């Protein structure tokens, strides 16, 4: 029997005001396995009002130690429940269990990291030109935050937002993706158990209309969004009406660049991790593999061999390396990209279709797919596929590698594989991205800032700078003198 979930608003569980629901579909067999409430504008109003009441009613005045203690308790609860949460997330979005387990622990690590900052949000004492003026800053929570997440890593992405929001003293209304909402509601139960006051954390579920109602709501003080670039632009337009600050974590077309002096075994593993982990459904997918000409044939041969050997199957099986893609729409979209790449003349080296066999009949499976000799301006080298499809592109020298890497609208991350320290620094400096990995890929840390430039987004998550997104700086200037002044000239 599918489980029925409820909205979490003002510390209470309730159905959508009009009783509407939608099903959660398991991408392995296309079966509905849970029922979720489809919120309407009345539910969004109620959630924003609850978050406002909790903010003004006390949360903004809590001391950092209180917030940190609650957040550490939440992290403990998530760690204790990691296996169940990982199973739920794998059932919801088809991501392999070996990754969702790691993601639950990583989410908990983020709550612990930001808990550590909650009681250290001090401002600065600023010496001015006039010694009789005392100046200092304080940092205050911005207010009610709308947190909107995508389906590919609901818990990990939520932690990037919720952990700094809670540490800063904001209250939140969360809107997970309609494609994978179950773990967010299960997580709200953990927030309740941890003892957060009613209204600090609220969850509304449903399709994009719920996100639109939330981001356009005048009661929202900031928006943090992870999802597609087109949705990010739509949210920015709406936010402009209310001058609401926005953090956007959007798409990518990241380059993984292998120089001839790289440790090739490491680099090939990095290439596989970059594109086939999570069936390519990650914003940081290294979907373009740029390989220096001298080693091109060797790297292509090794990547193809590794791609052919990937165990595709049920993501709940520990041995599975690649599960299905998350939705029917995504399945069709990825296959259409592959078809167009073939028509446009890229060389298909591995995969290119749906794996054959009974085990794959009912799920949204796609073969690990490798195209070689892809032109840097081809659709496959420019557009985000969000699937297990790699475009390999040869290059001759550093200059050319940098030009190709920078030659897309996106700018999320890049990978560099080289044993030459000077080259690593030289190239990293010139890449138009928010983060560069050298001799590693898809390695995350709670302390290291993450985010994109260009069409990949605005703002940073994780690390100390993430707090800035949720805090306002207030300046306090005090005149210790009783000097007479000219009221008609500004004082400096
Ligand atoms: P999406 O943009 O379709 O949806 C994301 C969220 O926005 C969902 O909760 C959706 O319901 C909501 N939404 C849809 N329309 C809205 C509107 N008009 N106003 C407000 N909210 C609205 O993205 P997706 O398909 O769920 O996720 C895939 C995309 O997310 C990819 O492009 C991927 O690169 C990106 N992504 C980025 C990061 C990152 O950190 N940079 C991480 C993961 C995924």
Coordinates of C-alpha atoms and ligand atoms in Angstrom, one line a residue:
X1 CA 0.0 0.0 0.0
X2 CA 1.5 3.4 -1.0
X3 CA 2.1 5.6 2.0
X4 CA 0.2 8.9 2.1
X5 CA 2.2 12.0 3.2
X6 CA 1.0 15.4 4.5
X7 CA 2.2 19.0 4.3
X8 CA 4.2 20.2 7.3
X9 CA 3.0 23.8 8.2
X10 CA 3.4 25.6 11.5
X11 CA 4.4 22.4 13.3
X12 CA 1.3 20.5 12.2
X13 CA 0.7 17.8 9.6
X14 CA -2.2 18.5 7.2
X15 CA -3.6 17.6 3.8
X16 CA -3.6 20.2 1.1
X17 CA -6.5 22.7 1.7
X18 CA -8.4 21.3 -1.3
X19 CA -7.4 17.7 -0.6
X20 CA -5.5 17.3 -3.9
X21 CA -2.7 14.8 -4.2
X22 CA -0.2 13.4 -6.7
X23 CA 1.7 10.1 -6.9
X24 CA 5.4 9.5 -6.3
X25 CA 6.6 7.2 -9.1
X26 CA 9.4 4.6 -8.7
X27 CA 11.6 5.0 -11.8
X28 CA 12.6 1.3 -11.6
X29 CA 9.1 0.0 -12.4
X30 CA 7.0 3.1 -12.9
X31 CA 4.8 2.1 -10.0
X32 CA 3.2 4.8 -7.7
X33 CA 4.6 4.1 -4.3
X34 CA 3.5 7.1 -2.3
X35 CA 0.8 9.8 -2.4
X36 CA 1.8 13.4 -1.8
X37 CA -0.3 16.5 -1.2
X38 CA -0.5 19.0 -4.1
X39 CA -0.4 22.3 -2.2
X40 CA -2.4 25.3 -3.4
X41 CA -2.0 29.0 -2.9
X42 CA -3.9 28.8 0.5
X43 CA -1.3 26.3 1.7
X44 CA 1.5 28.5 0.5
X45 CA 0.0 31.5 2.3
X46 CA -0.4 29.4 5.5
X47 CA 3.2 28.2 5.3
X48 CA 4.6 31.7 4.8
X49 CA 2.5 33.0 7.6
X50 CA 3.7 30.2 9.9
X51 CA 7.3 30.9 9.0
X52 CA 6.8 34.7 9.6
X53 CA 5.1 34.1 13.0
X54 CA 8.0 31.8 14.1
X55 CA 10.6 34.3 12.9
X56 CA 9.1 37.3 14.6
X57 CA 7.8 35.3 17.5
X58 CA 11.2 34.3 18.8
X59 CA 13.4 32.4 16.4
X60 CA 15.3 35.5 15.2
X61 CA 16.1 36.3 18.8
X62 CA 17.3 32.8 19.8
X63 CA 21.0 32.7 20.7
X64 CA 23.4 30.8 18.5
X65 CA 23.9 28.1 21.0
X66 CA 20.2 27.2 21.0
X67 CA 20.2 27.0 17.2
X68 CA 23.5 25.0 17.2
X69 CA 22.2 22.5 19.7
X70 CA 19.0 21.9 17.7
X71 CA 21.0 21.5 14.5
X72 CA 23.4 19.0 16.1
X73 CA 20.4 17.0 17.3
X74 CA 19.0 17.1 13.8
X75 CA 22.3 15.8 12.4
X76 CA 22.3 12.9 15.0
X77 CA 18.7 12.0 14.0
X78 CA 19.6 12.0 10.3
X79 CA 22.7 9.9 10.9
X80 CA 20.7 7.4 13.0
X81 CA 18.1 7.2 10.2
X82 CA 20.4 7.3 7.3
X83 CA 19.7 3.9 6.0
X84 CA 15.9 4.4 5.9
X85 CA 16.3 7.8 4.4
X86 CA 18.7 6.5 1.8
X87 CA 16.2 3.7 0.9
X88 CA 13.4 6.2 0.5
X89 CA 15.5 8.5 -1.7
X90 CA 16.7 5.7 -3.9
X91 CA 13.1 4.5 -4.3
X92 CA 12.0 8.1 -5.1
X93 CA 14.6 9.2 -7.7
X94 CA 16.4 6.0 -8.7
X95 CA 19.8 7.0 -7.5
X96 CA 22.0 4.1 -6.5
X97 CA 21.9 3.2 -2.8
X98 CA 25.7 3.4 -2.5
X99 CA 25.4 7.1 -3.3
X100 CA 22.3 8.0 -1.3
X101 CA 23.8 6.4 1.8
X102 CA 26.9 8.7 1.4
X103 CA 24.6 11.7 0.7
X104 CA 22.6 11.2 4.0
X105 CA 25.9 11.3 6.0
X106 CA 27.1 14.3 4.0
X107 CA 23.9 16.1 4.6
X108 CA 24.3 15.5 8.3
X109 CA 27.9 16.7 8.1
X110 CA 26.6 20.0 6.7
X111 CA 24.2 20.5 9.6
X112 CA 27.1 19.9 11.9
X113 CA 29.4 22.3 10.1
X114 CA 26.8 25.1 10.1
X115 CA 25.8 24.4 13.7
X116 CA 29.4 25.3 14.4
X117 CA 28.9 28.7 13.0
X118 CA 25.6 29.5 14.6
X119 CA 27.2 31.0 17.7
X120 CA 30.0 32.8 15.8
X121 CA 28.1 35.2 13.7
X122 CA 29.9 38.3 14.9
X123 CA 30.3 41.5 13.0
X124 CA 33.3 43.8 12.7
X125 CA 34.6 46.7 14.6
X126 CA 35.7 49.3 11.9
X127 CA 38.2 52.1 12.6
X128 CA 37.0 55.4 10.9
X129 CA 38.9 58.6 10.0
X130 CA 37.4 60.4 12.9
X131 CA 38.4 58.9 16.2
X132 CA 35.3 60.2 18.0
X133 CA 33.1 57.9 15.8
X134 CA 32.7 54.3 16.8
X135 CA 31.6 52.0 14.1
X136 CA 30.7 48.3 14.1
X137 CA 28.5 45.9 12.2
X138 CA 26.1 43.2 13.3
X139 CA 24.7 40.4 11.1
X140 CA 21.0 39.7 11.3
X141 CA 18.9 37.0 9.8
X142 CA 17.2 38.0 6.6
X143 CA 13.8 36.5 7.6
X144 CA 11.7 34.0 5.9
X145 CA 13.5 32.0 3.2
X146 CA 11.9 30.0 0.3
X147 CA 14.1 27.0 -0.4
X148 CA 13.3 25.3 -3.7
X149 CA 15.1 22.1 -4.6
X150 CA 15.5 19.7 -7.6
X151 CA 14.9 16.0 -7.7
X152 CA 18.4 14.6 -8.3
X153 CA 19.7 14.9 -4.7
X154 CA 16.9 16.2 -2.5
X155 CA 18.5 15.8 0.9
X156 CA 22.0 16.9 0.0
X157 CA 20.7 20.0 -1.9
X158 CA 18.4 20.8 1.0
X159 CA 21.2 20.7 3.5
X160 CA 23.2 23.2 1.4
X161 CA 20.3 25.7 2.0
X162 CA 18.6 24.7 5.2
X163 CA 21.8 24.4 7.3
X164 CA 23.1 27.9 6.8
X165 CA 19.5 29.3 6.9
X166 CA 18.9 27.8 10.4
X167 CA 22.4 28.8 11.6
X168 CA 21.7 32.3 10.5
X169 CA 18.4 32.4 12.4
X170 CA 16.0 32.4 9.3
X171 CA 12.8 30.4 9.2
X172 CA 12.0 28.5 6.0
X173 CA 9.4 27.2 3.6
X174 CA 10.7 24.3 1.6
X175 CA 9.4 23.3 -1.8
X176 CA 11.0 20.0 -3.0
X177 CA 10.7 18.8 -6.6
X178 CA 7.4 17.1 -7.4
X179 CA 9.6 14.3 -8.9
X180 CA 11.1 13.4 -5.6
X181 CA 9.5 14.9 -2.5
X182 CA 9.2 12.0 -0.1
X183 CA 12.6 12.3 1.8
X184 CA 11.9 16.1 2.4
X185 CA 8.7 15.2 4.2
X186 CA 10.3 12.4 6.0
X187 CA 13.1 14.8 7.0
X188 CA 10.5 17.3 8.3
X189 CA 9.6 14.6 10.8
X190 CA 13.2 14.6 12.0
X191 CA 13.1 18.4 12.3
X192 CA 10.0 18.0 14.5
X193 CA 11.7 15.3 16.6
X194 CA 14.8 17.4 17.0
X195 CA 12.6 20.1 18.7
X196 CA 12.6 23.0 16.3
X197 CA 9.8 25.4 17.3
X198 CA 6.6 25.2 15.2
X199 CA 6.9 27.2 12.0
X200 CA 10.7 27.4 11.8
X201 CA 10.7 24.6 9.2
X202 CA 7.7 24.2 6.8
X203 CA 7.3 22.0 3.8
X204 CA 4.8 22.4 0.9
X205 CA 4.8 19.9 -1.9
X206 CA 3.5 20.0 -5.5
X207 CA 4.5 21.1 -8.9
X208 CA 6.1 24.2 -10.3
X209 CA 2.9 26.3 -9.5
X210 CA 3.7 25.9 -5.8
X211 CA 7.2 27.1 -6.4
X212 CA 5.8 30.1 -8.4
X213 CA 3.3 30.9 -5.6
X214 CA 6.1 30.8 -3.1
X215 CA 8.7 32.8 -4.9
X216 CA 6.1 35.5 -5.8
X217 CA 4.8 35.7 -2.3
X218 CA 5.3 39.2 -0.7
X219 CA 6.1 37.5 2.6
X220 CA 9.3 35.9 1.4
X221 CA 12.5 37.7 2.3
X222 CA 14.9 35.6 0.2
X223 CA 14.9 32.7 -2.3
X224 CA 17.4 29.9 -2.6
X225 CA 16.8 27.8 -5.7
X226 CA 18.5 24.7 -7.2
X227 CA 17.2 23.6 -10.5
X228 CA 17.3 24.3 -14.2
X229 CA 18.6 27.5 -15.7
X230 CA 15.2 28.4 -17.4
X231 CA 13.4 28.0 -14.1
X232 CA 16.1 30.1 -12.4
X233 CA 15.6 32.9 -14.8
X234 CA 11.8 32.8 -14.3
X235 CA 12.3 33.0 -10.5
X236 CA 14.7 35.9 -10.9
X237 CA 12.1 37.8 -12.9
X238 CA 9.5 37.3 -10.2
X239 CA 11.9 38.1 -7.5
X240 CA 12.7 41.4 -9.2
X241 CA 9.1 42.5 -8.6
X242 CA 9.7 42.4 -4.8
X243 CA 13.4 43.0 -5.0
X244 CA 13.8 39.7 -3.2
X245 CA 17.5 38.5 -3.0
X246 CA 18.0 35.2 -4.9
X247 CA 20.7 32.5 -4.7
X248 CA 20.6 30.3 -7.8
X249 CA 22.3 26.9 -8.3
X250 CA 21.6 26.0 -11.9
X251 CA 22.8 23.8 -14.6
X252 CA 26.2 23.0 -16.0
X253 CA 28.2 21.6 -18.9
X254 CA 31.4 21.1 -17.0
X255 CA 34.8 20.3 -18.7
X256 CA 37.0 17.5 -17.3
X257 CA 40.4 18.3 -18.9
X258 CA 43.1 15.6 -19.2
X259 CA 46.6 16.7 -20.1
X260 CA 49.2 14.3 -21.5
X261 CA 51.2 14.5 -18.3
X262 CA 48.2 13.3 -16.1
X263 CA 48.1 10.0 -14.2
X264 CA 45.9 8.4 -16.7
X265 CA 44.4 5.8 -14.4
X266 CA 43.3 8.5 -12.0
X267 CA 42.0 10.7 -14.8
X268 CA 40.0 7.9 -16.4
X269 CA 38.4 7.1 -13.0
X270 CA 37.6 10.8 -12.7
X271 CA 36.0 10.8 -16.1
X272 CA 33.8 7.9 -15.2
X273 CA 32.8 9.5 -11.9
X274 CA 32.2 12.7 -13.6
X275 CA 29.6 11.5 -16.1
X276 CA 28.2 8.0 -15.1
X277 CA 27.8 8.5 -11.3
X278 CA 24.1 9.3 -10.6
X279 CA 23.5 8.3 -14.3
X280 CA 24.8 11.8 -15.2
X281 CA 22.0 13.5 -13.3
X282 CA 24.1 15.9 -11.4
X283 CA 24.7 19.6 -12.0
X284 CA 28.4 19.0 -11.7
X285 CA 28.5 16.2 -14.3
X286 CA 31.8 16.3 -16.2
X287 CA 29.8 15.9 -19.4
X288 CA 32.6 17.2 -21.6
X289 CA 35.9 15.2 -21.5
X290 CA 38.6 17.3 -23.1
X291 CA 41.7 15.1 -23.9
X292 CA 45.1 16.2 -25.2
X293 CA 45.8 14.8 -28.6
X294 CA 48.9 12.7 -27.6
X295 CA 46.9 10.6 -25.2
X296 CA 43.5 10.9 -26.9
X297 CA 43.3 7.3 -28.3
X298 CA 44.5 5.7 -25.1
X299 CA 42.1 7.7 -22.9
X300 CA 39.1 7.1 -25.3
X301 CA 39.9 3.3 -25.3
X302 CA 40.0 3.2 -21.5
X303 CA 37.0 5.3 -20.9
X304 CA 35.0 3.2 -23.4
X305 CA 36.1 0.0 -21.7
X306 CA 35.1 1.3 -18.3
X307 CA 31.7 2.6 -19.7
X308 CA 30.9 -0.8 -21.2
X309 CA 31.6 -2.6 -17.9
X310 CA 29.3 -0.4 -15.8
X311 CA 26.7 -2.5 -14.0
X312 CA 23.3 -0.9 -14.8
X313 CA 20.3 -2.1 -12.8
X314 CA 18.1 -1.8 -9.7
X315 CA 19.5 1.1 -7.7
X316 CA 18.6 -0.7 -4.4
X317 CA 21.1 -3.4 -5.2
X318 CA 24.5 -2.7 -3.6
X319 CA 26.3 -4.0 -6.7
X320 CA 24.5 -1.6 -9.1
X321 CA 26.7 1.2 -10.3
X322 CA 24.1 3.1 -12.5
X323 CA 20.3 3.1 -11.9
X324 CA 17.6 4.5 -14.2
X325 CA 17.1 8.2 -14.8
X326 CA 14.5 9.7 -12.5
X327 CA 11.5 10.4 -14.7
X328 CA 9.8 9.5 -18.0
X329 CA 10.3 13.0 -19.3
X330 CA 14.0 12.8 -18.5
X331 CA 14.3 9.4 -20.2
X332 CA 12.8 10.7 -23.4
X333 CA 14.9 13.9 -23.2
X334 CA 18.2 12.0 -22.8
X335 CA 17.4 9.5 -25.6
X336 CA 16.4 12.5 -27.9
X337 CA 19.8 14.1 -27.2
X338 CA 21.5 10.9 -28.2
X339 CA 19.5 10.6 -31.4
X340 CA 20.3 14.2 -32.4
X341 CA 24.0 13.8 -31.6
X342 CA 24.1 10.8 -34.0
X343 CA 22.3 12.7 -36.7
X344 CA 24.7 15.6 -36.2
X345 CA 27.7 13.4 -36.9
X346 CA 29.3 12.7 -33.5
X347 CA 30.9 9.3 -33.4
X348 CA 29.0 6.9 -31.1
X349 CA 31.6 4.8 -29.3
X350 CA 29.5 3.1 -26.5
X351 CA 25.9 2.7 -25.7
X352 CA 23.4 5.0 -27.3
X353 CA 20.1 3.3 -26.3
X354 CA 18.1 1.5 -23.7
X355 CA 19.7 -1.6 -22.2
X356 CA 18.0 -4.8 -23.3
X357 CA 16.6 -7.4 -21.0
X358 CA 13.7 -8.1 -18.7
X359 CA 15.3 -6.3 -15.8
X360 CA 15.2 -3.0 -17.8
X361 CA 11.7 -3.4 -19.3
X362 CA 9.8 -1.2 -16.9
X363 CA 12.3 1.3 -15.8
X364 CA 13.8 4.5 -17.2
X365 CA 17.1 3.0 -18.1
X366 CA 19.7 4.5 -20.5
X367 CA 23.0 2.8 -21.5
X368 CA 26.2 4.5 -20.4
X369 CA 26.9 6.4 -23.7
X370 CA 30.1 7.8 -25.1
X371 CA 30.5 10.0 -28.1
X372 CA 33.9 10.8 -29.5
X373 CA 35.2 13.5 -31.8
X374 CA 32.5 15.9 -30.7
X375 CA 32.8 19.4 -32.1
X376 CA 33.0 22.0 -29.3
X377 CA 30.1 23.9 -30.7
X378 CA 27.8 20.8 -31.2
X379 CA 24.6 20.7 -29.2
X380 CA 26.1 17.8 -27.2
X381 CA 29.0 19.9 -26.2
X382 CA 26.9 23.0 -25.4
X383 CA 23.6 21.8 -23.8
X384 CA 23.1 20.1 -20.5
X385 CA 21.8 16.6 -21.1
X386 CA 21.5 15.6 -17.4
X387 CA 22.0 11.9 -18.3
X388 CA 24.8 9.4 -18.8
X389 CA 26.1 10.8 -22.0
X390 CA 29.7 11.8 -22.4
X391 CA 31.1 14.1 -25.2
X392 CA 34.8 13.5 -25.7
X393 CA 36.6 16.4 -27.4
X394 CA 40.3 16.4 -28.4
X395 CA 42.6 19.5 -27.9
X396 CA 46.2 20.3 -28.8
X397 CA 47.5 22.7 -26.1
X398 CA 46.6 24.6 -23.0
X399 CA 45.3 27.6 -24.8
X400 CA 42.9 25.5 -26.9
X401 CA 41.7 23.5 -23.8
X402 CA 40.9 26.8 -22.0
X403 CA 39.0 28.2 -24.9
X404 CA 36.9 25.1 -25.3
X405 CA 36.3 24.8 -21.6
X406 CA 35.1 28.4 -21.4
X407 CA 33.1 28.2 -24.6
X408 CA 29.7 27.4 -23.2
X409 CA 27.0 29.5 -21.5
X410 CA 27.6 27.6 -18.2
X411 CA 30.3 28.0 -15.6
X412 CA 29.8 25.6 -12.7
X413 CA 32.9 23.5 -12.2
X414 CA 35.9 22.0 -14.1
X415 CA 38.3 19.2 -13.5
X416 CA 42.0 19.3 -14.4
X417 CA 44.2 16.3 -14.6
X418 CA 47.9 17.0 -14.7
X419 CA 51.1 16.3 -12.7
X420 CA 52.4 19.8 -13.5
X421 CA 51.7 22.1 -10.6
X422 CA 52.4 25.3 -12.5
X423 CA 50.0 24.2 -15.3
X424 CA 47.3 23.4 -12.7
X425 CA 47.5 26.9 -11.3
X426 CA 47.8 28.6 -14.7
X427 CA 44.8 26.9 -16.2
X428 CA 42.7 27.0 -13.0
X429 CA 43.0 30.8 -12.9
X430 CA 41.7 31.2 -16.4
X431 CA 38.6 28.9 -16.2
X432 CA 35.3 30.7 -15.9
X433 CA 33.8 28.5 -13.3
X434 CA 32.9 28.6 -9.6
X435 CA 35.1 25.7 -8.7
X436 CA 38.1 23.7 -10.1
X437 CA 39.1 20.2 -9.1
X438 CA 42.7 19.2 -9.7
X439 CA 43.3 15.5 -9.9
X440 CA 40.0 14.7 -8.4
X441 CA 36.3 15.1 -9.4
X442 CA 33.0 15.1 -7.7
X443 CA 34.6 15.5 -4.3
X444 CA 32.6 17.7 -1.9
X445 CA 33.3 19.2 1.5
X446 CA 31.0 21.1 3.9
X447 CA 33.8 23.7 4.4
X448 CA 34.4 24.4 0.7
X449 CA 32.2 26.9 -1.1
X450 CA 30.2 25.7 -4.1
X451 CA 28.3 27.5 -6.8
X452 CA 28.5 28.7 -10.4
X453 CA 29.2 31.7 -12.6
X454 CA 27.5 32.7 -15.9
X455 CA 24.4 30.6 -16.6
X456 CA 25.3 28.2 -13.7
X457 CA 24.1 30.6 -11.0
X458 CA 24.5 33.3 -8.5
X459 CA 25.8 33.0 -4.9
X460 CA 27.5 30.2 -3.0
X461 CA 26.5 27.3 -0.9
X462 CA 28.5 25.3 1.7
X463 CA 31.5 26.9 3.4
X464 CA 31.5 30.1 5.4
X465 CA 30.3 32.3 2.5
X466 CA 27.0 30.4 2.3
X467 CA 26.0 32.2 5.6
X468 CA 26.1 35.6 3.8
X469 CA 23.1 34.6 1.7
X470 CA 21.0 34.4 4.8
X471 CA 22.3 37.4 6.7
X472 CA 22.0 41.1 6.4
X473 CA 24.8 43.4 7.6
X474 CA 23.7 46.3 9.8
X475 CA 26.1 49.1 10.4
X476 CA 26.1 51.0 13.7
X477 CA 27.9 54.4 14.0
X478 CA 28.1 56.2 17.3
X479 CA 29.3 59.7 17.8
X480 CA 31.1 60.0 21.1
X481 CA 31.7 63.8 20.8
X482 CA 29.1 66.5 21.3
X483 CA 30.6 68.6 18.6
X484 CA 28.5 71.3 16.8
X485 CA 28.1 70.5 13.1
X486 CA 26.9 72.2 9.9
X487 CA 23.5 70.5 9.3
X488 CA 23.7 71.4 5.6
X489 CA 26.9 69.5 4.7
X490 CA 27.3 65.8 4.9
X491 CA 29.8 64.8 7.6
X492 CA 32.7 62.6 6.6
Ligands
LIG1 P1 13.5 22.4 -12.5 O1 14.0 23.8 -12.7 O2 12.5 21.8 -13.4 O3 12.8 22.3 -11.0 C1 13.4 22.7 -9.8 C2 12.4 23.1 -8.8 O4 11.7 24.3 -9.2 C3 11.3 22.1 -8.6 O5 11.0 22.0 -7.2 C4 10.1 22.7 -9.4 O6 8.8 22.3 -9.0 C5 10.3 24.1 -9.1 N1 9.7 25.0 -10.1 C6 9.4 24.8 -11.4 N2 8.9 25.9 -12.0 C7 8.9 26.9 -11.1 C8 8.6 28.3 -11.1 N3 8.1 28.9 -12.2 N4 8.8 29.0 -10.0 C9 9.3 28.4 -8.9 N5 9.7 27.1 -8.8 C10 9.5 26.3 -9.9 O7 14.8 21.5 -12.3 P2 14.9 19.9 -12.1 O8 14.5 19.3 -13.4 O9 14.1 19.5 -10.9 O10 16.4 19.7 -11.8 C11 17.3 19.6 -12.8 C12 18.2 20.8 -13.0 O11 18.7 21.2 -11.7 C13 19.3 20.7 -13.9 O12 19.4 21.7 -14.8 C14 20.5 20.7 -12.9 O13 21.7 21.1 -13.5 C15 20.1 21.6 -11.9 N6 20.8 21.3 -10.6 C16 21.7 22.2 -10.2 C17 22.4 22.0 -9.0 C18 23.4 23.0 -8.5 O14 23.7 23.0 -7.4 N7 24.0 23.9 -9.4 C19 22.3 20.8 -8.3 C20 21.3 19.9 -8.8 C21 20.6 20.2 -10.0

